[in-house]
Amino acid sequence: MKVGLSADQELLVGTTRKYLQDSVPSDVLRGLRNRPEGYESDYWTTGAELGWAALLVAEEHGGGSVSGEGLRDLALVAYEFGRQASPGPLLGTNIVAGALSRADGAAFESELEQLVSGTAVGAWAYAEPVPHGGLGEVAASAVESDGQWVLSGDKVAVEHAAQATYLLVTARTGDGLTQLLVPTDTPGVTITPQRTIDVSRRYARVALRDVRLPATALVGVAGAAAADVELQLQAALVIQTAEMVGAMDRAFELTLGWLTDRYSFGRPLASYQALKHRVADQKLWLETSHALADAAAVAVQSGDPRAGELVSVAKSYLAEYGPELLQDCVQLHGGIGVTYEHDLHLYLRRVVIGSALLGTAREHRLRITTLLEARKGARKVEA
Amino acid sequence: MKVGLSADQELLVGTTRKYLQDSVPSDVLRGLRNRPEGYESDYWTTGAELGWAALLVAEEHGGGSVSGEGLRDLALVAYEFGRQASPGPLLGTNIVAGALSRADGAAFESELEQLVSGTAVGAWAYAEPVPHGGLGEVAASAVESDGQWVLSGDKVAVEHAAQATYLLVTARTGDGLTQLLVPTDTPGVTITPQRTIDVSRRYARVALRDVRLPATALVGVAGAAAADVELQLQAALVIQTAEMVGAMDRAFELTLGWLTDRYSFGRPLASYQALKHRVADQKLWLETSHALADAAAVAVQSGDPRAGELVSVAKSYLAEYGPELLQDCVQLHGGIGVTYEHDLHLYLRRVVIGSALLGTAREHRLRITTLLEARKGARKVEA
Amino acid sequence: MSEIESVEDFRARARAWLAENVPRLGPDHRGRSFVRPDDEELAEVAEERRLQRLLFDGGFAGICFPKEYGGQGLTREHAEAFDQELAGYAFPERLQVPNMTPCATVILEFGTEEQKRTHLPKILRGEELWMQFLSEPGSGSDVAGAKLSAVRDGDDWVLNGSKIWTTGAWWSDWGLCLARTNWDVPKHRGLTVFMVPIHQDGIEISRIEMLDGSNEFCQEYLTDVRVPDTDRIGGIDDGWTVGTRWLLHERSFSSSPYALHPTGSNSYGSAQGDPADNLLALLDSAGRVDDPAAREDVGRAYTLQVATSELDRRLHALILSGKGSDQLAAVGRLMHGVAGAQVATIAFELAGQSAVAGDVDDDVLGDLGMRYLLRQAGSIGGGTTEIARNVISERVLGMPRELALDRNVPYREVRTAPSGGSSGARR
Amino acid sequence: MSEIESVEDFRARARAWLAENVPRLGPDHRGRSFVRPDDEELAEVAEERRLQRLLFDGGFAGICFPKEYGGQGLTREHAEAFDQELAGYAFPERLQVPNMTPCATVILEFGTEEQKRTHLPKILRGEELWMQFLSEPGSGSDVAGAKLSAVRDGDDWVLNGSKIWTTGAWWSDWGLCLARTNWDVPKHRGLTVFMVPIHQDGIEISRIEMLDGSNEFCQEYLTDVRVPDTDRIGGIDDGWTVGTRWLLHERSFSSSPYALHPTGSNSYGSAQGDPADNLLALLDSAGRVDDPAAREDVGRAYTLQVATSELDRRLHALILSGKGSDQLAAVGRLMHGVAGAQVATIAFELAGQSAVAGDVDDDVLGDLGMRYLLRQAGSIGGGTTEIARNVISERVLGMPRELALDRNVPYREVRTAPSGGSSGARR
């Protein structure tokens, strides 16, 4: 349940919902497990026509949002994706498009046009494998050499990298970060699909071996991209948590319906107090998740100085209670809840993936403490 | 519920239980909060006559146990202490007496006689304050100088130190550990009562400032006491977990009785399924706690090579589920459960103290992992 | 009706007035400690009455109460602006719950014109301090199972019985009292609400000692207490109509516009400073700034604290927008209980052994053991979390109601707990 | 009665025989993976039947089954000794639960002499493999609510209806089937138990795909299946007498002396190696040997695993000594469900992102995501943890029974779930 949407936002949500329901109902979704791409390209371009990939792009670069608050609109779309466990490279494409628009929309005009129209997919190559698997650890290197950039390293869990035309790679240059836009057909780039627990969403490992790129591949400032990366992370977490809440919401609805319809010992399951109290706890977790995901979206959208804390608070809460809620929904369904034919696992997968990528609950708790210390330190300096 | 006790053990348990019920019923216990010592000295010497302080002392040094398995008998006594939230320096006196008997019972004949008869109290000074507050951290130093020992450092949470005649101090000598028996009236020893959450059990900080002791104060081997300390820790954890289980047991009984007796909306509380299911979880935690505390006692008693793991498994489980069980008992009692007049808090305090001293759940989990690695390493060396 | 002042004008005026008139809290103010000598407690109550009077005289008392009863006649948005401005200032903490809500709000909603004109201005001036005579020994969560009886005698009613868990009855003035006036009808249909002056011959106040030694809660024994019928609130035997709203106000205290909650205060409106600062101070005192497990604990506790306030904000918006029923307040009540207990547990674990055996002068860590022992209090007082879960499942989500064996049965025939008039706090 | 062999002699004989005859598991044996081609599965079942025959020929099959039915006529202590010796050897894992218990134990307890002589030796030789026809679509935990109907026709019964959650019905031989023979009496009084050959024309087996792609569970549709009255177990309409013991055997599988549980195997008898080794390997693969949080997780998981086995041992001793009722088995069942889910969660968290998006060849971490998705399976199959909590509170602790609206009512009048004969696995 979302409060305070404008009419335009209600329209965006309604159109998106109807399109998702019609084009990828759950039976279609179940079949997608056998498709390497996880979605049909038509599906994505039509979605892009609804504005899905334009929301973080400035109007002068071909983007735009219904409310003027693109990230909040995008969170509404992501929420619908969660409610339907929908396929498609929503997160990666938007993060890449947003980064290009913010850095230099004019220079990346052609790429932005393709991303916004859905003819190209973008993927953000950020996370790295063990032993650099921690949130924010970047070991991949970008070195400037003769007016070119040379990129090396390994990235994992890159959403839809194998379907992408462009990778936005976050790398290290000395002590700072550098971001480069890398067409996936650049020599030295090897993309290997990974196994994943989702039915339709795909992830890949990206190996970068002396990948040579022109100076124009640079997104933002060389060696000084940390603030951009933080903004991307915040936006990605807003999308991720919104989607998780959507999936939680739908799973909760299914469970409440199930308990009402099923009888045991002559009574509806919903009449058993032990189950009622668990559903009450689920409701608590769900409402709190809504509250935190919304608060994070508002904070990042408005550039609130506490946005970094709030996305991590939202993520640390959802990564803990989202999977718990879903697993309890499974338990309340009984055996049917772990069958492939039932819908519940579609939402379970989406929530569980969200809990583990872009930082675990634990990593975000640690991040919160570091941010709180920084805030306290800054206040002391002011005083 | 204890399984497989011998007739002699049943007698020890029965005598102890009756004595505790008669001498320190809960109204007496409540009054003890205002007594600095936390117990009457008569109470303790009479208890000692029942054998409470003799169980870890060899027969040739004036000790002995009914079953020949002193630690298991002591765990039965500690369990009764938990069930009645009874006062007295049970843990410290036994640990000190056991260590003296094991090291050189003949040399410490007089001290052992006093401890076993209850005319002296022993306290084990082991834990240290921040920044050395972690389980097993020892910064206090024992230095040999001119045939004397010089002891310096700080100890905290020393059970009944202010009531003790003898402290067994665990200190560091170079890379190894040294243990010294320190009469509490030795110059340089300052004992300051600490505040504690228990009604009758007392803890103190012990400051040691250039405390000079004769060579005969040495217990065991200088600089090589690590194995002794580990044995003491294991025995102490057996006593502590047995006591915690006793307190959990009693709180569970009280709660089951309360739910049966009280009515709400015309029905006994015990008929509400949400409460029934929580009580079922409590029963699970309680039975598992019994199982683990017993297994730890058996393992330490028999010198099982996995004894170190098992005491930590027992402690890590009890430190987590003991307080949870007690707090849920409080919740099921409602407001009455947090009043001083009710008995429940007596058990709550005992379980919570146990959860925090001699290593927290977290510290024991870390210890388990280290022990498992050591076991694996040892197996590799063998193979 | 006249135009009301804009929120921003009001905010500016409040800011200036507060800076001029109200003492600021010190930087190390840590909120009320619950164990203190009675004379200190009385002095604090007197000071809070003075602060309330100060607010009243300054035109800031009862922001959402109508002007004709001494309030300011402003909106929830004004109340929120004032809460934000109030952060960091001393305020009459004890006079908020249950005095302003639910007591004053119940009078506002159900009182006669005369009752409202008599009592509300006095409450808003800090002259009358109200408490709830609601729970009874033995009734537990079943508030409507009240057995304190009121029997009509001419123009009066004669009250006999006992109430329990009344906060600070010994320093308060009036009790809002739920009584049984009819035993021959089902439970909910035989109740009536009365206003009762606390300090009078027929009322014996007994203080209940909690496990931490505090004794702010009281039990009252009423013996032949006469209450004029004009001090009845709502209809005879219709007390449950009042009672359901009363309980709803109680559950909603954390988002009520009728009580002050300075921004940054904890869930009970107590000024605790920024939770982040408290957690970081704890981390430091425990000597665990570099311990990742402890750092994770700080992040977890902060998450729960932010989650609680963001949930409150959302529920409040849902209820206000009409998208959610008033009963959603139970979700907030559950969160305050659950998260409060979790935060107390985390703080306890951060402190480690110092929380159970600490130096006498260790004020940061030394209290945490006792707070942990009391951690369930926030899940019991003000309606248990169990009742909140019932409300959420049944009234918010529409799941089937629990079987109640006391429905449609004359109350005198219902099996109840063995309570009588004796203290439920005694074993 | 002849003297039986001492436990120690038996142990020595078993040790020697095992070393001589039975293949050892490799050091990296990780237990059954549940997604594999059917032909592999069938080959494994055939190998397990061979192992069972090997045990039988060696004189070690059915240690606690009487000699006259092909067993060894020994005691629980012998069975435990054998379990200890069996550690590290291959054994017929699939033939333990539900084949040996509850199926064979129910036949042993309630079968006629002829039924026992016919079936038990074949089961012990691995020639007959039994499964439970117990759950039905729509009946959920309410096993006694079976609707599969059996109607008497001469010397036969005619069965119609559906059963679900039968493990490996497609590679098994016989089903122990709970059927409704009387709709005009209350639920528990109209049931009868039959023995039914699985592979016959009237039985259609449909395999249920689980979320991980495995399809070991089946649903069976019975259409006019004729069963001779001589294949009835227990009295007509008295099936619940059998059923209560059947369910108890099911709940007690983890401590049953009728099934093998090699020491060190997990709760389902699956050989998983030393849990400590698995946890340390995981810590290593995740690259987190130096991460205190991960190290704490290993300690927590190990605690839960040791706790589960020590609890099993205690419950078993309590039941054996008569100090506790048989119903205590429900405590163990609850623990296996709860702790299993917790350990799966810890392993998932240790693995981090690799568990949800891992390299195809990462066998250590890559499975953990799917295992986590399935973590509730151990709290559902074999009677849910909810039912276990009911049993603990009501039958172990004596708390009041739940209201059942189907008591003392003819079963045909009871409101039940909308199931009919259709697949409960379809939406």
mmCIF file of N, CA and C in Angstrom, chain C residues 74-101:
data_model
loop_
_atom_site.group_PDB
_atom_site.id
_atom_site.type_symbol
_atom_site.label_atom_id
_atom_site.label_comp_id
_atom_site.label_asym_id
_atom_site.label_seq_id
_atom_site.Cartn_x
_atom_site.Cartn_y
_atom_site.Cartn_z
ATOM 1 N N LEU C 74 -5.304 24.059 17.011
ATOM 2 C CA LEU C 74 -4.511 23.940 15.779
ATOM 3 C C LEU C 74 -4.519 22.489 15.269
ATOM 4 N N THR C 75 -3.720 22.228 14.241
ATOM 5 C CA THR C 75 -3.785 20.928 13.570
ATOM 6 C C THR C 75 -2.616 20.021 13.963
ATOM 7 N N ARG C 76 -2.727 18.793 13.494
ATOM 8 C CA ARG C 76 -1.670 17.806 13.690
ATOM 9 C C ARG C 76 -0.334 18.324 13.137
ATOM 10 N N GLU C 77 -0.400 19.044 12.026
ATOM 11 C CA GLU C 77 0.829 19.554 11.426
ATOM 12 C C GLU C 77 1.493 20.582 12.358
ATOM 13 N N HIS C 78 0.680 21.374 13.025
ATOM 14 C CA HIS C 78 1.235 22.307 14.000
ATOM 15 C C HIS C 78 1.894 21.544 15.145
ATOM 16 N N ALA C 79 1.218 20.476 15.577
ATOM 17 C CA ALA C 79 1.763 19.681 16.687
ATOM 18 C C ALA C 79 3.112 19.076 16.291
ATOM 19 N N GLU C 80 3.193 18.628 15.051
ATOM 20 C CA GLU C 80 4.457 18.031 14.609
ATOM 21 C C GLU C 80 5.568 19.073 14.516
ATOM 22 N N ALA C 81 5.217 20.231 14.038
ATOM 23 C CA ALA C 81 6.216 21.300 13.956
ATOM 24 C C ALA C 81 6.719 21.625 15.370
ATOM 25 N N PHE C 82 5.786 21.663 16.304
ATOM 26 C CA PHE C 82 6.197 21.980 17.676
ATOM 27 C C PHE C 82 7.103 20.879 18.229
ATOM 28 N N ASP C 83 6.761 19.629 17.951
ATOM 29 C CA ASP C 83 7.610 18.510 18.392
ATOM 30 C C ASP C 83 9.031 18.674 17.850
ATOM 31 N N GLN C 84 9.125 19.109 16.599
ATOM 32 C CA GLN C 84 10.456 19.270 16.016
ATOM 33 C C GLN C 84 11.225 20.390 16.712
ATOM 34 N N GLU C 85 10.539 21.462 16.982
ATOM 35 C CA GLU C 85 11.205 22.593 17.633
ATOM 36 C C GLU C 85 11.563 22.283 19.077
ATOM 37 N N LEU C 86 10.768 21.407 19.678
ATOM 38 C CA LEU C 86 10.942 21.102 21.097
ATOM 39 C C LEU C 86 12.175 20.236 21.376
ATOM 40 N N ALA C 87 12.726 19.663 20.309
ATOM 41 C CA ALA C 87 13.866 18.757 20.497
ATOM 42 C C ALA C 87 14.972 19.456 21.267
ATOM 43 N N GLY C 88 15.437 18.817 22.305
ATOM 44 C CA GLY C 88 16.538 19.384 23.078
ATOM 45 C C GLY C 88 16.098 20.251 24.247
ATOM 46 N N TYR C 89 14.809 20.533 24.356
ATOM 47 C CA TYR C 89 14.309 21.332 25.485
ATOM 48 C C TYR C 89 13.684 20.438 26.555
ATOM 49 N N ALA C 90 13.718 20.925 27.761
ATOM 50 C CA ALA C 90 12.977 20.269 28.837
ATOM 51 C C ALA C 90 11.490 20.356 28.508
ATOM 52 N N PHE C 91 10.744 19.326 28.867
ATOM 53 C CA PHE C 91 9.286 19.378 28.650
ATOM 54 C C PHE C 91 8.634 18.494 29.696
ATOM 55 N N PRO C 92 7.335 18.677 29.917
ATOM 56 C CA PRO C 92 6.659 17.918 30.988
ATOM 57 C C PRO C 92 6.392 16.482 30.561
ATOM 58 N N GLU C 93 7.416 15.672 30.664
ATOM 59 C CA GLU C 93 7.389 14.306 30.155
ATOM 60 C C GLU C 93 6.296 13.453 30.809
ATOM 61 N N ARG C 94 6.207 13.547 32.132
ATOM 62 C CA ARG C 94 5.222 12.720 32.849
ATOM 63 C C ARG C 94 3.788 13.122 32.572
ATOM 64 N N LEU C 95 3.610 14.323 32.036
ATOM 65 C CA LEU C 95 2.239 14.807 31.860
ATOM 66 C C LEU C 95 1.667 14.445 30.488
ATOM 67 N N GLN C 96 2.403 13.662 29.718
ATOM 68 C CA GLN C 96 1.926 13.323 28.369
ATOM 69 C C GLN C 96 1.031 12.072 28.375
ATOM 70 N N VAL C 97 1.615 10.930 28.640
ATOM 71 C CA VAL C 97 0.872 9.672 28.658
ATOM 72 C C VAL C 97 0.807 9.168 30.079
ATOM 73 N N PRO C 98 -0.296 8.830 30.653
ATOM 74 C CA PRO C 98 -1.642 8.788 30.083
ATOM 75 C C PRO C 98 -2.448 10.062 30.296
ATOM 76 N N ASN C 99 -1.809 11.119 30.807
ATOM 77 C CA ASN C 99 -2.568 12.312 31.197
ATOM 78 C C ASN C 99 -3.231 12.982 29.989
ATOM 79 N N MET C 100 -2.402 13.395 28.996
ATOM 80 C CA MET C 100 -2.966 14.064 27.826
ATOM 81 C C MET C 100 -3.706 13.075 26.929
ATOM 82 N N THR C 101 -3.077 11.926 26.737
ATOM 83 C CA THR C 101 -3.758 10.872 26.006
ATOM 84 C C THR C 101 -3.407 9.564 26.673
#
